[in-house]
Amino acid sequence: MNLEMPTMETGSISLAITGSGGSGAVTAGLILLEAAAKSGLYGLMMRSAGPQIRGGESLSLLRLAGSPVACMDDHFDLLLGLDWHNAGRFAQEIPLHASSLILSDPAIGAIPDTFTAGGAVVRGLTFKDRAARVDGGRLNMVAVGTAGALCGLPQDMLALAADEILKAKGPGVVEAATACVAQGYALATEHDVPATKPTHSTLARWNISGNEACGLGALRGGVRFVAAYPITPATDILEWLGPRLEQLGGLLVQAEDELASINMVIGASYGGVPALTATSGPGLSLMQEGLGLAVASEIPVVVIDVTRGGPSTGIPTKPEQSDLNVALYGMHGDAPHLVLAPLDVRDCAFTTQWAVRLAEHLQTAAIVLSDQSLGQTRAVTDPAKLPGIPLQRVTEPSPASDYRRYALTADGVSPMTLPGTKGGMYTADGLEHDAFGIPSSLAADHHQQLDKRRRKIEAFDFGSDWAELRGDGKLCLICWGSSSGATFEAGERLLADGIAIRVIALRLLAPLRSDALAQALAGVEKVWVVEQNHSGQLYHYLRSYGVLPEDAHSLAKPGPIPLRPGEIIEAVKHG
Amino acid sequence: MNLEMPTMETGSISLAITGSGGSGAVTAGLILLEAAAKSGLYGLMMRSAGPQIRGGESLSLLRLAGSPVACMDDHFDLLLGLDWHNAGRFAQEIPLHASSLILSDPAIGAIPDTFTAGGAVVRGLTFKDRAARVDGGRLNMVAVGTAGALCGLPQDMLALAADEILKAKGPGVVEAATACVAQGYALATEHDVPATKPTHSTLARWNISGNEACGLGALRGGVRFVAAYPITPATDILEWLGPRLEQLGGLLVQAEDELASINMVIGASYGGVPALTATSGPGLSLMQEGLGLAVASEIPVVVIDVTRGGPSTGIPTKPEQSDLNVALYGMHGDAPHLVLAPLDVRDCAFTTQWAVRLAEHLQTAAIVLSDQSLGQTRAVTDPAKLPGIPLQRVTEPSPASDYRRYALTADGVSPMTLPGTKGGMYTADGLEHDAFGIPSSLAADHHQQLDKRRRKIEAFDFGSDWAELRGDGKLCLICWGSSSGATFEAGERLLADGIAIRVIALRLLAPLRSDALAQALAGVEKVWVVEQNHSGQLYHYLRSYGVLPEDAHSLAKPGPIPLRPGEIIEAVKHG
Amino acid sequence: MQAKMSTPALQARDYKSGVKPIWCPGCGHFAVLAAITRSLAYLELPREEVALISGIGCSSRLPAYVDSYGFHGLHGRALPLATGLKVARPDLNVLVTGGDGDGFSIGGNHFLHACRRNIDLTYVVMDNRVYGMTKGQASPTTAPDWAASKMTPHGTGVRRFQPAAIALAAGATFIARGYSGDPKGMTRILAEAIRHPGFSFVHVLSPCVTFRPDQRSWKTEVHPFPADAGNDPVEAARRIHADDGMGLGIIHAESLPVWPARQETETTLAAIEKEFLV
Amino acid sequence: MQAKMSTPALQARDYKSGVKPIWCPGCGHFAVLAAITRSLAYLELPREEVALISGIGCSSRLPAYVDSYGFHGLHGRALPLATGLKVARPDLNVLVTGGDGDGFSIGGNHFLHACRRNIDLTYVVMDNRVYGMTKGQASPTTAPDWAASKMTPHGTGVRRFQPAAIALAAGATFIARGYSGDPKGMTRILAEAIRHPGFSFVHVLSPCVTFRPDQRSWKTEVHPFPADAGNDPVEAARRIHADDGMGLGIIHAESLPVWPARQETETTLAAIEKEFLV
Ligand SMILES: Cc1ncc(C[n+]2csc(CCOP(=O)(O)OP(=O)(O)O)c2C)c(N)n1
Ligand SMILES: Cc1ncc(C[n+]2csc(CCOP(=O)(O)OP(=O)(O)O)c2C)c(N)n1
Ligand code: SF4
Ligand code: SF4
Ligand SMILES: [Mg+2]
Ligand SMILES: [Mg+2]
């Protein structure tokens, strides 16, 4: 048997592991990812599950590479079946090509036709038998050994990773796992394993999920109060933050609902403690009234929306970029605020931290649009960068006797007093007010405060982090948030194909940096706006500001499956 | 003394009546409006009040004319001061010109400088003394007599109107009022009253407020269930509907909050009863999650948003058109739905009725954007027109055994069963689902249902009511909802000035009829988009669909004071 | 609502839809589903005249598993949706099903106001003292020291929500408690609750085997609710406040006017339009 | 929170801001404002260490009239806002003020959960059994047959919300009732409530002279709450359920741990970041 596999040098290796409840597809994926990390590689791992809460089928999708990767590839090189119950449900999520390899033990049953129809090469391996040779041995760990070997991961790294992931289950489990890995490794070496070894990066790297990275960004930004209500797929952020906030002297409050969360966050922030909440679409809808209050009363707050398929309850466990509109326009009245989106898993840390800093400085609401494909994907990545500017809240520690909380300043930021400050007493209000904060329905007060709240945001110098720019072709791909990984990769491949291309990945969505964007678009003749939703939300948003050239097209594809580079290339070449 | 007044023949008469708590400025305005109605005229009356719940200063603004009027004029011809306490607060709302007339009794105190500064003519009249001549006489009724005479209203019509408005207070009050009116009339005839008499229309006319008209439109549309939570300035709709729904065998439920209202409405509509709620910005924010459920589960609902100044609690008693964004984009996910806006007070009835019919037929959510300047303005107007098409819900009374609630039909409308229908049982769901309504996270189901929900709305033939079109100039004013009155009038005046102009007033905002709009814009070289908000919400929305010519400008002015025709002319001529 | 007492035409299984529950094997909610279909069969309610309304949660998935009309609505908003439906369609038998998170956390306000209204709904809360669907966070009924969720790593530190006490204080006219380990008792309670004219609240102890394996001990903790249910709310208050929350049976039942009272039809649309004519 | 008991440095009037109330002459809320400033003066709380948080309504306008920190937030959401503030700033004295509509209708859920949490807030609800600010609709505490609002032309037909009973069932550790016609009693209650460690709920009967002129009769209807407040919730439940809702005084007070319990600081951000290093 000749197992031909792509190598890390030439690109990346993609593998899928599927199995039903308890078969350990997720554990296998986590171990492979961690082993790759320990071997000096980069990588990604996404997971998918059936509708059951527990015991249903599940799927791990991995992509391992010698350099950072930010999206899944078009196809999977390797499909490991731990069993095949209901695996057919995942067919759309595991595209194979004609030279993909399916590894499976014939003893566990037949491979569904849907996987073999495209001509993938099937190899039967005696996983079950090998597992049986080990006391307490499990099939998934044998498969890990084989797959690890095929990917060129050293056996000792697999063992180390297994130890790390399984140690909570006790030494017996670890021991059995290590023995199974060895069995699997041996099974692979009985066949022709490609001799190439991955190039090992010696740089410090992280193994982190997007949700964890959001949590870390929040802490780095100074957040010490979180109030939230659980919701898929944002809950992990909260579960990561809960214990850590306490350790840092802060607190996470599990609120009774999202209306409470956002108002608790406003209260804490009014008191001077940077505060944040995380939710998903349904919760974000419920928070709109609170967000409007934060904007009008000029209290900094940050909301992370880990978007899932919409509308309504939608598809809670799958990604979509369909909350851009509500993030931009969901508050009643004219309510200028900030909307940001991390470009990849690692960027979740940077963008969240930046959002906290910006909200604090600009005394407004910031919405961070992550989504399920970032939040619940685990990446082996370089550590996240830190925002350049050390922004902080503009306070007034010793207010004069005519102190005005909502003073009409040149930059629009009115220095605020924190409770406890002598002589700085004021009543924050969502009613329109004058500079002192006293309710007013006079046109002059309304216009001045509206102008001020817009000015502080529009006129602020956001520096260069508003977007990531690559290339300088006349053909341009514009993307935002989680669609950036696939778009960048499509760009690289097109470039390699000799097509001069430019990619603009927007991190700051509101305020739209129209001037900077126009500059970044200088010389561009044709634009594709790439995003994962149904109505082309970014496309329309950009058009509403008149920044796109005539020849601008929307490449909008809704969830549940994240965009792949090949689809983008297809659209650009033939669309 | 020579009182020169414009006449109904030459245009319209505008008058303002101001006084502090209990002085009867509102009653005076209501009587004058009703008298004008009874005299065969048309007219409008707006009211304004200070921040107090009761006993503060108040203001009535009237415009009377021989033909329909849909906005206030640029200036007031006549200012009646019943007293001057705090009247200065209203200065911005009562622009006067050099030949405006201020009528006041010197005995009640000095007129604030702010009113006289522009050169208005002041006439002292002995209102107080005249009132004292009547047993139980009141100054405001004397002023009504004088103002009525000046406006050319017959004295008997004033008496009839006073009787109608005051009869609930008992015959003594009516008698005294009639006597005072006579006194005031006499006071005017002692001076040179213009001899012209208004042209009397003999057509049937209504005296109705926008909020009442919304209520009527709802009933005409078939609404028999309303659940709502009080909020200014929408409460009047509910207070009008409450007793009348019961009389028609329906019910209004006062819900515990807006989250409950919208969900109650969904429940009733699921049961087959056309259902509606009314609210204002803060409530609309709270209803977004419910609206998204209506869209996803395809249950017809209608929400009337009587917009007030925003953001947040904002300016509850004043108008603004700043909820367009949230109405268009406030739901998370891709959630196509309907957004409509009545163009004037009378049109509140038509547009609401149309919205109910469209929502019912298209099984979706419709948001009707009225605002305080329509809702709380009383108009003497022609009766409202009725929608042409007798749309109704597409139900399935005898479902086949393979009945699919969310069937993929050509027009996108899936016939629905109502509870009670044998064999048609299904579970409505906000989770993405297949054609049977069973939850599904498969890409195919998601895409098909997304397509279907968009198709049924986009592909529907809305006929010609999507907008009102006037003129065919190369210069075009586009407006929507309550800004239409002033925009049409600006258009007429510009035309009279020899400027070829076109006006497009949008009634249907979503789905945007881009093709029809493009056609209506054919030949247009320059566009002004006119609206009452801060960020130019319609302007950006239209640009997002690429329907505007290059030379397109935003004329966006936030509340609290409604747009006046002169401002629009000013912008168009010099902007 | 009148139950017909002749020979049952439909069996409990006829009330099950073909949709396979997503629940974990052993989940308490299976028994609730069975008890609901049994009580519907017992009361001989035609399937098309039954509507099951729910919010979001494992428990809230129940309507799709019953072959009747149903609405799987929003998290916490089942009661208002059901209220709208019942007002619009008083001819239907409307049941509301959900969980402790859905009903007592995000939905707490509607619970209060539904109890007050005394509309003819039957509200079944499957209380497992945890958020099952979002994988194991504390709910309002969770003990303050339950520290298994990382969102509340030392427990919530908050007193447990007392469903029966709140329902009574809010004015509910029928309050009962069932246990999914006692299917017969639960079926009897449900039938009574559906029959009760006005709002009936059925609190069901329904263990979450996945995130609360400790709830296996419930079978030894439940006991009959002390003494017979009276219709005196003052006495009921005393007894409920003294109970440990594990007492099973009908806790309180009183007869009060059902909301809304219907008003007579008095006018026509044409007459209403005339109001505006000048 | 510790009140200093030396000679008062500030008078009640020093706690009034310069902003003129928008209230109708004779409105009960004036007396509540006066009682609050008197109790703050009595407890000698520095103005800058006091924060008054409210929702929306006539009553909710109160914070702007006090010279302290304040937040006039959203209708129904004062309690969560105050909860966030108090958790973030335990050093402040946080009072929450609002109306019956704000607190018991739209805000009902937060009321339940704030009572459960026993956070150290003082919650003053000015109950006039009407929505004053929106000009006279029924609130949850309005009698079912009050038919003066066109929104409910035959009355709501719904049982009155019982604030004290709900508060007790939800776990409030301090419950009292005041009356704006009894300013001295109210001031005493407020001072006790502010002193009480944990959540204190003060239900104030505060007439709306404009939309409920009938409430003039309250002065003859109020009476002392029967018997001394005990700290036994079971007995309190019995007494509250038996009361007519007009009993004035401290109804229930018990001492329980104040939420949240503070955890020790244990780590640094740098240590947390290390978790991710491979
Ligand atoms: C507005 C909103 N917030 C949060 C969620 C996430 N969510 C889904 S179910 C659930 C809790 C369910 O708990 P419970 O009602 O007790 O039901 P169980 O799963 O335990 O049966 C939550 C928080 C949601 N769907 N919508
Ligand atoms: C979300 C929302 N819904 C409705 C309103 C309108 N509103 C303002 S105050 C109020 C009721 C106030 O009643 P209450 O709390 O009893 O105070 P009172 O005026 O009687 O003192 C309502 C319904 C609002 N501001 N926000
Ligand atoms: S998670 Fe718990 S509540 Fe949900 S299905 Fe599983 S056992 Fe039942
Ligand atoms: S309306 Fe009622 S509650 Fe409001 S200020 Fe007037 S009297 Fe007070
Ligand atoms: Mg639960
Ligand atoms: Mg009130």
CSV table of C-alpha atoms in Angstrom, one decimal, chain A residues 266-497:
chain,number,residue,atom,x,y,z
A,266,ILE,CA,-23.3,49.4,32.0
A,267,GLY,CA,-23.6,49.8,35.8
A,268,ALA,CA,-20.1,48.4,36.4
A,269,SER,CA,-18.6,50.5,33.7
A,270,TYR,CA,-20.4,53.6,35.1
A,271,GLY,CA,-18.6,52.8,38.3
A,272,GLY,CA,-15.2,52.8,36.5
A,273,VAL,CA,-14.5,49.1,35.9
A,274,PRO,CA,-14.1,48.1,32.3
A,275,ALA,CA,-16.9,45.7,31.6
A,276,LEU,CA,-17.9,43.3,28.9
A,277,THR,CA,-20.5,40.7,27.9
A,278,ALA,CA,-20.6,38.0,25.3
A,279,THR,CA,-23.6,36.5,23.5
A,280,SER,CA,-24.8,35.4,20.2
A,281,GLY,CA,-27.6,36.7,17.8
A,282,PRO,CA,-30.7,36.2,20.0
A,283,GLY,CA,-28.9,37.8,23.0
A,284,LEU,CA,-27.5,40.6,20.9
A,285,SER,CA,-31.1,41.4,19.8
A,286,LEU,CA,-32.2,41.6,23.4
A,287,MET,CA,-29.3,43.9,24.2
A,288,GLN,CA,-30.1,46.6,21.7
A,289,GLU,CA,-32.0,48.8,24.1
A,290,GLY,CA,-29.1,48.6,26.6
A,291,LEU,CA,-26.5,49.3,23.9
A,292,GLY,CA,-28.4,52.4,22.9
A,293,LEU,CA,-28.4,53.6,26.5
A,294,ALA,CA,-24.6,53.1,26.7
A,295,VAL,CA,-24.3,55.2,23.5
A,296,ALA,CA,-26.5,58.0,24.8
A,297,SER,CA,-25.2,58.1,28.3
A,298,GLU,CA,-21.7,57.7,27.0
A,299,ILE,CA,-20.7,54.7,29.1
A,300,PRO,CA,-18.1,52.3,27.6
A,301,VAL,CA,-19.3,48.8,27.1
A,302,VAL,CA,-18.1,45.9,25.0
A,303,VAL,CA,-20.3,43.1,23.6
A,304,ILE,CA,-18.8,40.1,21.9
A,305,ASP,CA,-21.3,38.5,19.5
A,306,VAL,CA,-20.2,35.0,18.6
A,307,THR,CA,-22.5,34.8,15.6
A,308,ARG,CA,-24.3,31.6,14.7
A,309,GLY,CA,-26.6,30.8,11.8
A,310,GLY,CA,-29.6,33.1,11.7
A,311,PRO,CA,-32.3,34.5,11.6
A,312,SER,CA,-34.0,33.8,15.0
A,313,THR,CA,-32.8,30.7,16.8
A,314,GLY,CA,-31.4,29.6,13.5
A,315,ILE,CA,-28.5,27.1,13.6
A,316,PRO,CA,-26.9,27.6,17.0
A,317,THR,CA,-23.9,25.4,16.4
A,318,LYS,CA,-22.9,26.7,13.0
A,319,PRO,CA,-21.2,29.9,11.8
A,320,GLU,CA,-22.5,32.7,9.8
A,321,GLN,CA,-21.6,36.3,9.3
A,322,SER,CA,-25.2,37.5,9.3
A,323,ASP,CA,-25.2,39.8,12.3
A,324,LEU,CA,-23.3,42.6,10.6
A,325,ASN,CA,-26.5,44.6,10.0
A,326,VAL,CA,-27.8,44.3,13.5
A,327,ALA,CA,-24.4,45.2,14.9
A,328,LEU,CA,-24.3,48.3,12.7
A,329,TYR,CA,-27.9,49.4,12.8
A,330,GLY,CA,-29.7,47.5,15.6
A,331,MET,CA,-30.2,50.5,17.9
A,332,HIS,CA,-33.1,52.8,17.5
A,333,GLY,CA,-32.3,56.5,16.9
A,334,ASP,CA,-29.0,57.7,15.6
A,335,ALA,CA,-26.5,55.9,17.8
A,336,PRO,CA,-22.9,56.0,16.5
A,337,HIS,CA,-20.8,53.3,18.0
A,338,LEU,CA,-18.0,50.8,17.2
A,339,VAL,CA,-18.2,47.5,15.4
A,340,LEU,CA,-15.1,45.4,15.0
A,341,ALA,CA,-14.4,41.9,13.8
A,342,PRO,CA,-11.4,39.6,14.4
A,343,LEU,CA,-9.9,38.3,11.2
A,344,ASP,CA,-8.8,34.9,12.5
A,345,VAL,CA,-8.6,32.9,15.7
A,346,ARG,CA,-5.5,34.6,16.9
A,347,ASP,CA,-6.8,38.0,16.1
A,348,CYS,CA,-9.7,37.4,18.5
A,349,ALA,CA,-7.3,38.5,21.2
A,350,PHE,CA,-6.1,41.6,19.5
A,351,THR,CA,-9.4,42.8,18.3
A,352,THR,CA,-11.2,42.3,21.6
A,353,GLN,CA,-8.4,44.0,23.4
A,354,TRP,CA,-8.5,46.9,20.9
A,355,ALA,CA,-12.3,47.1,21.2
A,356,VAL,CA,-12.1,47.4,25.0
A,357,ARG,CA,-9.5,50.2,24.7
A,358,LEU,CA,-11.4,52.0,22.1
A,359,ALA,CA,-14.7,51.8,23.9
A,360,GLU,CA,-13.1,53.0,27.1
A,361,HIS,CA,-11.5,56.0,25.4
A,362,LEU,CA,-14.4,56.9,23.3
A,363,GLN,CA,-17.1,56.3,26.0
A,364,THR,CA,-19.3,54.3,23.7
A,365,ALA,CA,-20.5,50.8,22.9
A,366,ALA,CA,-18.2,48.4,20.9
A,367,ILE,CA,-19.6,45.3,19.3
A,368,VAL,CA,-17.0,42.6,18.4
A,369,LEU,CA,-18.3,40.3,15.7
A,370,SER,CA,-16.7,36.9,16.1
A,371,ASP,CA,-18.5,33.8,15.0
A,372,GLN,CA,-18.8,30.1,15.6
A,373,SER,CA,-16.0,29.3,13.1
A,374,LEU,CA,-13.6,31.5,15.0
A,375,GLY,CA,-14.9,31.0,18.5
A,376,GLN,CA,-15.0,27.2,18.5
A,377,THR,CA,-12.0,26.6,16.3
A,378,ARG,CA,-8.7,25.8,18.0
A,379,ALA,CA,-5.6,27.1,16.4
A,380,VAL,CA,-1.9,26.6,16.8
A,381,THR,CA,-0.7,30.1,16.1
A,382,ASP,CA,1.8,32.7,16.8
A,383,PRO,CA,0.9,34.7,20.0
A,384,ALA,CA,-1.5,37.6,19.3
A,385,LYS,CA,-0.2,41.0,18.9
A,386,LEU,CA,-1.0,43.9,21.2
A,387,PRO,CA,-2.6,47.2,20.2
A,388,GLY,CA,-0.1,50.0,19.8
A,389,ILE,CA,-1.9,52.8,21.6
A,390,PRO,CA,-2.3,52.6,25.4
A,391,LEU,CA,-5.8,54.2,25.4
A,392,GLN,CA,-7.7,54.7,28.6
A,393,ARG,CA,-10.7,56.3,29.9
A,394,VAL,CA,-10.6,60.1,30.1
A,395,THR,CA,-11.7,60.9,33.6
A,396,GLU,CA,-12.0,64.1,35.6
A,397,PRO,CA,-10.5,63.4,39.1
A,398,SER,CA,-10.9,67.0,40.4
A,399,PRO,CA,-13.9,68.6,38.8
A,400,ALA,CA,-14.4,72.3,38.8
A,401,SER,CA,-17.5,73.7,40.3
A,402,ASP,CA,-19.1,74.1,36.9
A,403,TYR,CA,-18.2,70.6,35.8
A,404,ARG,CA,-20.2,69.4,32.8
A,405,ARG,CA,-20.3,65.7,32.4
A,406,TYR,CA,-21.3,66.0,28.7
A,407,ALA,CA,-19.2,69.0,27.9
A,408,LEU,CA,-18.9,69.9,24.2
A,409,THR,CA,-15.2,69.2,23.7
A,410,ALA,CA,-13.2,69.6,20.5
A,411,ASP,CA,-12.6,65.8,20.1
A,412,GLY,CA,-16.1,65.0,21.4
A,413,VAL,CA,-14.8,63.1,24.4
A,414,SER,CA,-16.2,64.6,27.6
A,415,PRO,CA,-14.0,63.8,30.6
A,416,MET,CA,-16.1,61.8,33.0
A,417,THR,CA,-16.2,61.6,36.8
A,418,LEU,CA,-16.4,58.3,38.6
A,419,PRO,CA,-18.7,57.9,41.6
A,420,GLY,CA,-16.7,58.7,44.7
A,421,THR,CA,-15.2,61.8,43.1
A,422,LYS,CA,-16.0,64.8,45.2
A,423,GLY,CA,-17.9,67.6,43.4
A,424,GLY,CA,-18.4,65.5,40.3
A,425,MET,CA,-21.9,64.3,41.0
A,426,TYR,CA,-24.1,64.0,37.9
A,427,THR,CA,-27.0,61.8,36.8
A,428,ALA,CA,-26.2,59.8,33.7
A,429,ASP,CA,-29.2,59.7,31.4
A,430,GLY,CA,-30.5,58.1,28.2
A,431,LEU,CA,-32.9,61.0,27.9
A,432,GLU,CA,-31.4,63.7,25.6
A,433,HIS,CA,-29.7,66.2,27.9
A,434,ASP,CA,-27.7,69.3,28.0
A,435,ALA,CA,-23.9,69.5,28.8
A,436,PHE,CA,-24.7,69.0,32.5
A,437,GLY,CA,-26.7,65.9,31.9
A,438,ILE,CA,-30.0,67.6,32.7
A,439,PRO,CA,-32.8,66.3,30.5
A,440,SER,CA,-33.6,68.6,27.6
A,441,SER,CA,-35.8,68.5,24.5
A,442,LEU,CA,-34.4,71.7,23.0
A,443,ALA,CA,-33.2,71.4,19.4
A,444,ALA,CA,-29.8,73.0,20.3
A,445,ASP,CA,-29.0,70.5,23.0
A,446,HIS,CA,-30.1,67.5,20.9
A,447,HIS,CA,-28.1,68.6,17.9
A,448,GLN,CA,-25.0,69.4,19.9
A,449,GLN,CA,-25.0,66.1,21.7
A,450,LEU,CA,-25.8,64.2,18.5
A,451,ASP,CA,-22.9,66.0,16.8
A,452,LYS,CA,-20.6,65.3,19.7
A,453,ARG,CA,-21.3,61.6,19.9
A,454,ARG,CA,-20.7,61.3,16.2
A,455,ARG,CA,-17.6,63.5,16.2
A,456,LYS,CA,-15.7,61.6,18.9
A,457,ILE,CA,-16.0,58.5,16.9
A,458,GLU,CA,-15.7,59.8,13.3
A,459,ALA,CA,-12.8,62.1,14.0
A,460,PHE,CA,-10.7,59.6,16.1
A,461,ASP,CA,-7.5,58.5,14.6
A,462,PHE,CA,-7.7,54.7,14.5
A,463,GLY,CA,-4.3,54.2,13.0
A,464,SER,CA,-3.6,51.4,10.6
A,465,ASP,CA,-5.4,48.5,12.4
A,466,TRP,CA,-8.7,49.3,10.7
A,467,ALA,CA,-7.8,46.6,8.1
A,468,GLU,CA,-5.1,44.2,6.9
A,469,LEU,CA,-4.0,45.0,3.4
A,470,ARG,CA,-2.2,42.7,1.0
A,471,GLY,CA,-1.1,43.0,-2.6
A,472,ASP,CA,-1.8,45.8,-5.1
A,473,GLY,CA,-3.6,44.3,-8.1
A,474,LYS,CA,-6.4,45.9,-10.0
A,475,LEU,CA,-8.7,43.1,-8.8
A,476,CYS,CA,-9.5,43.3,-5.2
A,477,LEU,CA,-11.1,41.0,-2.7
A,478,ILE,CA,-12.7,42.8,0.3
A,479,CYS,CA,-13.6,40.7,3.3
A,480,TRP,CA,-14.2,41.0,7.0
A,481,GLY,CA,-13.9,38.9,10.1
A,482,SER,CA,-13.9,35.2,9.7
A,483,SER,CA,-14.1,35.2,6.0
A,484,SER,CA,-10.7,36.7,5.9
A,485,GLY,CA,-8.7,33.5,6.3
A,486,ALA,CA,-10.2,31.9,3.2
A,487,THR,CA,-10.0,35.2,1.3
A,488,PHE,CA,-6.4,35.7,2.0
A,489,GLU,CA,-5.6,32.2,1.0
A,490,ALA,CA,-7.6,32.6,-2.2
A,491,GLY,CA,-5.6,35.7,-2.9
A,492,GLU,CA,-2.3,33.9,-2.4
A,493,ARG,CA,-3.3,31.1,-4.7
A,494,LEU,CA,-4.5,33.6,-7.3
A,495,LEU,CA,-1.3,35.4,-7.1
A,496,ALA,CA,0.6,32.2,-7.4
A,497,ASP,CA,-1.5,31.7,-10.6
